[in-house]
PDB file of C-alpha atoms in Angstrom:
ATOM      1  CA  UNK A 465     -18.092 -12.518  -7.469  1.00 66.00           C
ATOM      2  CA  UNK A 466     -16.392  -9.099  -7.930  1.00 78.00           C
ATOM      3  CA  UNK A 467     -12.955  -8.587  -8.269  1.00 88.00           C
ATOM      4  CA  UNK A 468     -11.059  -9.276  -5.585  1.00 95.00           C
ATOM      5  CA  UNK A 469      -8.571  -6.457  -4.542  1.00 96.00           C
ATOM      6  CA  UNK A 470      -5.136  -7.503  -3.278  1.00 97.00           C
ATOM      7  CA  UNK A 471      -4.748  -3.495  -1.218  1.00 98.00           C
ATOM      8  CA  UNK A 472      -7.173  -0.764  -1.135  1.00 97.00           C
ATOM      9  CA  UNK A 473      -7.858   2.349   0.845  1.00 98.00           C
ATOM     10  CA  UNK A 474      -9.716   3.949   2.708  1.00 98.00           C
ATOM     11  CA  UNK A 475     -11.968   7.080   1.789  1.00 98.00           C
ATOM     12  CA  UNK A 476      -9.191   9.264   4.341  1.00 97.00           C
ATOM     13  CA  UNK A 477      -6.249   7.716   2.862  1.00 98.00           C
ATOM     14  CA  UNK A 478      -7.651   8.332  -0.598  1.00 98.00           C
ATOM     15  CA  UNK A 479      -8.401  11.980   0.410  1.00 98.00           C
ATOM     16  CA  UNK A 480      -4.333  12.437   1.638  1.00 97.00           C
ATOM     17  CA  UNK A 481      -3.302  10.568  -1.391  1.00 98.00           C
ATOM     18  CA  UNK A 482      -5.050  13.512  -3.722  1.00 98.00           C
ATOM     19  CA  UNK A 483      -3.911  16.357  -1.504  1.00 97.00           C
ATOM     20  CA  UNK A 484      -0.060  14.557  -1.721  1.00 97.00           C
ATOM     21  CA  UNK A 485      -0.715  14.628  -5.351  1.00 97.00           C
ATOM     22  CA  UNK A 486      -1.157  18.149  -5.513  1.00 97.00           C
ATOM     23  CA  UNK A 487       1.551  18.959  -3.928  1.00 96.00           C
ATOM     24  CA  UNK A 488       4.348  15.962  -5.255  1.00 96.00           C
ATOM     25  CA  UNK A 489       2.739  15.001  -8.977  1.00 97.00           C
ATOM     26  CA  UNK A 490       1.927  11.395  -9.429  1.00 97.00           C
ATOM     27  CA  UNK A 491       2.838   9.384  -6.749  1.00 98.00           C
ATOM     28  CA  UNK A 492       3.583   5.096  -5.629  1.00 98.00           C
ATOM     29  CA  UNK A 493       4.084   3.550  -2.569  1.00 97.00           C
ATOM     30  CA  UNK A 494       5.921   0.608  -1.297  1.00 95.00           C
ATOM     31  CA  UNK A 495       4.849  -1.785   1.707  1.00 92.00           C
ATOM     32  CA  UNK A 496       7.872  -1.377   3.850  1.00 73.00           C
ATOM     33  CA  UNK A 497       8.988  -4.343   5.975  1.00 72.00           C
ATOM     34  CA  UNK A 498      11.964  -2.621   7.253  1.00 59.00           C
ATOM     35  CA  UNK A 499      13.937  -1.617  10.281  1.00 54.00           C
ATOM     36  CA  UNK A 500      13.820   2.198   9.578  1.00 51.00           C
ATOM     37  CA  UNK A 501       9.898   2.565   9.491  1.00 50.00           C
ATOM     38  CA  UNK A 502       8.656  -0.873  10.763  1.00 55.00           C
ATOM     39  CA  UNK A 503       6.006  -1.781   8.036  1.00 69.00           C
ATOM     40  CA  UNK A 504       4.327   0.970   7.415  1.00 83.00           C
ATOM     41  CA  UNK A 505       3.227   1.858   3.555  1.00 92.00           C
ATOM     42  CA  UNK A 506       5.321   4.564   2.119  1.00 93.00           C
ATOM     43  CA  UNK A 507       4.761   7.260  -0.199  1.00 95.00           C
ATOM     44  CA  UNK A 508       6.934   8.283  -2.536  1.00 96.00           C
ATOM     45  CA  UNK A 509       6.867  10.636  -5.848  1.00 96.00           C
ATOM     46  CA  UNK A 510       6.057   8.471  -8.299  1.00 94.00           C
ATOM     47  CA  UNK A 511       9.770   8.282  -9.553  1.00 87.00           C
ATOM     48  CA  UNK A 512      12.012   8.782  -6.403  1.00 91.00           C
ATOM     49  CA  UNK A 513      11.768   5.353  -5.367  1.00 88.00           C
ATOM     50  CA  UNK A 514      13.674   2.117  -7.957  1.00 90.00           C
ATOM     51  CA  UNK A 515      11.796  -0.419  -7.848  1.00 92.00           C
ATOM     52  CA  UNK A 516      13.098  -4.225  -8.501  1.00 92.00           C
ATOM     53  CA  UNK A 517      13.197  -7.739  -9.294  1.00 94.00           C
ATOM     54  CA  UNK A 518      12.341  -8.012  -5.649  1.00 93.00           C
ATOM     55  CA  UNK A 519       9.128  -5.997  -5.372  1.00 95.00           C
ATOM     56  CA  UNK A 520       5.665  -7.082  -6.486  1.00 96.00           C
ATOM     57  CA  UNK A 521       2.556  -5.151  -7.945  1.00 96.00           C
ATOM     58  CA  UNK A 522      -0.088  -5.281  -5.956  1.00 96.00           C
ATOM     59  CA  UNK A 523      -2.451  -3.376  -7.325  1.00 97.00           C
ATOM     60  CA  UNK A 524      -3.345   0.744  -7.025  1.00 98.00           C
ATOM     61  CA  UNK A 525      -4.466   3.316  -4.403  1.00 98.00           C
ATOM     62  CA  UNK A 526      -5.525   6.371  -5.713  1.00 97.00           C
ATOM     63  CA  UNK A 527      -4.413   6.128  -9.042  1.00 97.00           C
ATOM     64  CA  UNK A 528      -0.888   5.184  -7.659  1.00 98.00           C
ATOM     65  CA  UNK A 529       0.755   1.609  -7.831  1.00 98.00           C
ATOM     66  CA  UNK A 530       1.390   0.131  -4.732  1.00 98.00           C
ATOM     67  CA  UNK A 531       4.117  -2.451  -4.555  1.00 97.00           C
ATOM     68  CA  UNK A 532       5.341  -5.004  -1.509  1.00 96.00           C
ATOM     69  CA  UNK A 533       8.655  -7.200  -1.747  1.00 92.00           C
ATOM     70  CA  UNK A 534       8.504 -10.708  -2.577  1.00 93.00           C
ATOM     71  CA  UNK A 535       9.622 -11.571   0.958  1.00 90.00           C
ATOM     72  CA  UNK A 536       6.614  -9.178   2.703  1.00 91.00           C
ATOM     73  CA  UNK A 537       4.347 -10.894   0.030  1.00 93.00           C
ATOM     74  CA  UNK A 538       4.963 -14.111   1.331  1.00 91.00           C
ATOM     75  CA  UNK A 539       4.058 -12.991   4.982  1.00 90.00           C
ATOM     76  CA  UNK A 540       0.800 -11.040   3.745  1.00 91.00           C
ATOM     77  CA  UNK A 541      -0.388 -12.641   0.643  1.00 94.00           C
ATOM     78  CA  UNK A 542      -3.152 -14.290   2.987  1.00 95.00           C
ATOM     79  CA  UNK A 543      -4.281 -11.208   3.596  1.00 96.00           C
ATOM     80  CA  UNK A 544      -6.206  -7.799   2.046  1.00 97.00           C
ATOM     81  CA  UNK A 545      -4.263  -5.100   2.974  1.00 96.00           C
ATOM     82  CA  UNK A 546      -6.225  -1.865   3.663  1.00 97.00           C
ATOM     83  CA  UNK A 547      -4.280   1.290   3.992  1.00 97.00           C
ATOM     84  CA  UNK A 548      -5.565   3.789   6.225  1.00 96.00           C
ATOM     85  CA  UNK A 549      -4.560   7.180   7.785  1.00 95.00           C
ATOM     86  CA  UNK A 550      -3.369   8.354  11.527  1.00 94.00           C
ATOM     87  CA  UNK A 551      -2.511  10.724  13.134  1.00 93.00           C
ATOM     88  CA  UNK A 552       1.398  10.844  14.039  1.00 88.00           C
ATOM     89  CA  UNK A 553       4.754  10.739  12.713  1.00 77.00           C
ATOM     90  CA  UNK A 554       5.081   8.324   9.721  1.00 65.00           C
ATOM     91  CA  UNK A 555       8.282   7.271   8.203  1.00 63.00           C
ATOM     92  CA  UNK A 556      11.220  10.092   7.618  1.00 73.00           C
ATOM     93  CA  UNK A 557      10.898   9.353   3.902  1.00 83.00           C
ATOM     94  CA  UNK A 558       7.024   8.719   3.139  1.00 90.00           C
ATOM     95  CA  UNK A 559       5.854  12.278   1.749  1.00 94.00           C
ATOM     96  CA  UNK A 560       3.045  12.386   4.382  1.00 94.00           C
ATOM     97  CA  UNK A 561       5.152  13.236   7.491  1.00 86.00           C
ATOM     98  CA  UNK A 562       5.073  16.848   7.116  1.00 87.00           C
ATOM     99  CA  UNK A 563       1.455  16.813   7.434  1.00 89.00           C
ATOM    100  CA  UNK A 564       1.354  15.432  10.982  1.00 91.00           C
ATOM    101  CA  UNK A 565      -0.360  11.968   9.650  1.00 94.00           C
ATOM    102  CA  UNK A 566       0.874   8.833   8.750  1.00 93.00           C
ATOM    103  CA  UNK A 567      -0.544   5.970   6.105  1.00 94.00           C
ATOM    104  CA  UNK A 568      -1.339   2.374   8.225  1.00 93.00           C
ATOM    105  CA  UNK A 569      -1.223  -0.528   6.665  1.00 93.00           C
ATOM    106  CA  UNK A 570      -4.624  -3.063   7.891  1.00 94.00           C
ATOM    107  CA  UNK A 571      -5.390  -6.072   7.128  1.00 94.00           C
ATOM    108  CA  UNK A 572      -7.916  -9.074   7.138  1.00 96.00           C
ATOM    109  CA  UNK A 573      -7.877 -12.081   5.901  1.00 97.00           C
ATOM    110  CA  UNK A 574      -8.936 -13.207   2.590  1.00 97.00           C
ATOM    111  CA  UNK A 575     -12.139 -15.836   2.736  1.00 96.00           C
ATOM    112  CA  UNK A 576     -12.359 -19.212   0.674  1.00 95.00           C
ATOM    113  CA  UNK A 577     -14.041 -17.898  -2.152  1.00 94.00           C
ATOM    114  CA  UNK A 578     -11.824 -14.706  -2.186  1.00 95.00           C
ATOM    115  CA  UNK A 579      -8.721 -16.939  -2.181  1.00 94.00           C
ATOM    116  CA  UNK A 580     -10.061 -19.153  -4.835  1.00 92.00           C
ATOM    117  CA  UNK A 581     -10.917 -16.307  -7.320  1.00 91.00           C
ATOM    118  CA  UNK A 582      -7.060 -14.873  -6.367  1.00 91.00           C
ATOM    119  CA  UNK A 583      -6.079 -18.419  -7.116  1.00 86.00           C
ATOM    120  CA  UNK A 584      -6.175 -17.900 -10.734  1.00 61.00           C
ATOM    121  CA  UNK A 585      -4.381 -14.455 -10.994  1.00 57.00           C
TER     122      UNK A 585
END
Protein backbone atom coordinates (compact mmCIF):
# COMPACT_ATOMS: atom_id res chain seq x y z
CA UNK A 1 0.00 0.00 0.00
CA UNK A 2 1.02 3.66 -0.60
CA UNK A 3 1.53 6.05 1.89
CA UNK A 4 -1.16 6.98 3.66
CA UNK A 5 -1.70 10.84 3.95
CA UNK A 6 -2.99 12.20 7.26
CA UNK A 7 -4.42 15.91 5.10
CA UNK A 8 -4.18 16.66 1.53
CA UNK A 9 -5.69 19.01 -0.97
CA UNK A 10 -7.36 19.45 -3.52
CA UNK A 11 -6.06 20.49 -7.12
CA UNK A 12 -8.17 24.22 -6.32
CA UNK A 13 -6.84 24.51 -2.94
CA UNK A 14 -3.38 23.70 -4.22
CA UNK A 15 -3.86 26.30 -7.03
CA UNK A 16 -4.87 29.23 -4.08
CA UNK A 17 -2.12 27.93 -1.97
CA UNK A 18 0.56 28.93 -4.96
CA UNK A 19 -1.17 32.17 -5.85
CA UNK A 20 -1.11 32.97 -1.67
CA UNK A 21 2.47 32.14 -2.01
CA UNK A 22 3.14 34.66 -4.42
CA UNK A 23 1.78 37.12 -2.81
CA UNK A 24 2.73 36.20 1.29
CA UNK A 25 6.22 33.97 0.78
CA UNK A 26 6.11 30.56 2.27
CA UNK A 27 3.19 29.87 4.02
CA UNK A 28 1.47 27.04 7.07
CA UNK A 29 -1.77 26.53 8.19
CA UNK A 30 -3.40 25.44 11.32
CA UNK A 31 -6.76 23.32 11.67
CA UNK A 32 -8.72 25.72 13.74
CA UNK A 33 -11.23 24.31 16.24
CA UNK A 34 -12.14 27.61 17.56
CA UNK A 35 -14.92 29.99 18.38
CA UNK A 36 -13.67 32.86 16.09
CA UNK A 37 -13.65 30.83 12.71
CA UNK A 38 -15.46 27.54 13.64
CA UNK A 39 -12.98 24.88 12.21
CA UNK A 40 -12.01 26.00 9.27
CA UNK A 41 -8.10 25.52 8.11
CA UNK A 42 -6.21 28.71 8.30
CA UNK A 43 -3.54 30.21 6.41
CA UNK A 44 -1.01 31.98 7.71
CA UNK A 45 2.61 33.36 6.48
CA UNK A 46 4.69 30.82 7.25
CA UNK A 47 6.02 32.68 10.44
CA UNK A 48 3.05 34.83 11.76
CA UNK A 49 1.51 32.10 13.51
CA UNK A 50 3.65 30.29 17.11
CA UNK A 51 3.11 27.18 17.07
CA UNK A 52 3.23 24.83 20.39
CA UNK A 53 3.50 21.98 22.58
CA UNK A 54 -0.18 21.76 21.83
CA UNK A 55 -0.25 21.51 18.03
CA UNK A 56 0.58 18.45 15.94
CA UNK A 57 2.21 17.96 12.39
CA UNK A 58 0.14 16.57 10.21
CA UNK A 59 1.70 16.51 7.26
CA UNK A 60 1.99 19.31 4.11
CA UNK A 61 -0.26 21.06 1.53
CA UNK A 62 1.46 22.69 -1.03
CA UNK A 63 4.75 22.69 0.21
CA UNK A 64 3.35 24.20 3.53
CA UNK A 65 3.04 22.30 6.96
CA UNK A 66 -0.22 21.92 8.15
CA UNK A 67 -0.69 21.50 11.86
CA UNK A 68 -4.04 20.60 14.15
CA UNK A 69 -4.03 20.77 18.13
CA UNK A 70 -3.73 17.77 20.12
CA UNK A 71 -7.32 18.23 21.31
CA UNK A 72 -8.78 18.61 17.37
CA UNK A 73 -6.47 15.54 16.71
CA UNK A 74 -8.21 13.52 19.01
CA UNK A 75 -11.68 14.38 17.39
CA UNK A 76 -10.27 13.85 13.70
CA UNK A 77 -7.48 11.44 13.87
CA UNK A 78 -10.13 8.83 12.46
CA UNK A 79 -10.31 10.70 9.70
CA UNK A 80 -8.33 12.07 6.24
CA UNK A 81 -8.79 15.49 6.17
CA UNK A 82 -9.05 17.01 2.65
CA UNK A 83 -8.85 20.71 2.35
CA UNK A 84 -10.73 22.25 -0.29
CA UNK A 85 -11.74 25.76 -1.57
CA UNK A 86 -15.22 27.91 -1.53
CA UNK A 87 -16.43 30.53 -2.32
CA UNK A 88 -17.19 33.05 0.71
CA UNK A 89 -15.79 34.76 3.56
CA UNK A 90 -13.18 32.61 5.43
CA UNK A 91 -11.73 33.45 8.73
CA UNK A 92 -10.64 37.35 9.48
CA UNK A 93 -7.09 36.06 9.89
CA UNK A 94 -6.55 33.17 7.18
CA UNK A 95 -4.69 35.12 4.23
CA UNK A 96 -7.36 33.92 1.74
CA UNK A 97 -10.24 36.26 2.75
CA UNK A 98 -9.34 39.04 0.59
CA UNK A 99 -9.77 36.93 -2.33
CA UNK A 100 -13.49 36.26 -1.83
CA UNK A 101 -12.74 32.30 -1.10
CA UNK A 102 -12.27 30.41 1.79
CA UNK A 103 -10.13 26.93 2.49
CA UNK A 104 -12.78 23.89 3.82
CA UNK A 105 -11.66 21.43 5.72
CA UNK A 106 -13.36 17.58 4.38
CA UNK A 107 -13.07 14.63 5.57
CA UNK A 108 -13.61 10.75 5.29
CA UNK A 109 -12.83 8.21 7.16
CA UNK A 110 -9.76 6.23 7.17
CA UNK A 111 -10.39 2.27 6.12
CA UNK A 112 -8.86 -0.83 8.05
CA UNK A 113 -5.92 -1.17 6.10
CA UNK A 114 -5.35 2.68 6.02
CA UNK A 115 -5.59 2.73 9.83
CA UNK A 116 -3.33 -0.19 10.21
CA UNK A 117 -0.48 1.23 8.01
CA UNK A 118 -1.09 4.77 10.22
CA UNK A 119 -0.84 2.42 13.14
CA UNK A 120 2.81 2.28 12.98
CA UNK A 121 3.63 6.04 12.43
Amino acid sequence: MEEVKRVLATDKALALIEKLKDRHGPLMFHQSGGCCDGSSPMCYARNEFLVGDQDILLGEIGDSPFYISKSQYGYWKHTQLIIDVVAGRGGMFSLEGPDGVRFLTRSRVFTDEERKVLGSK
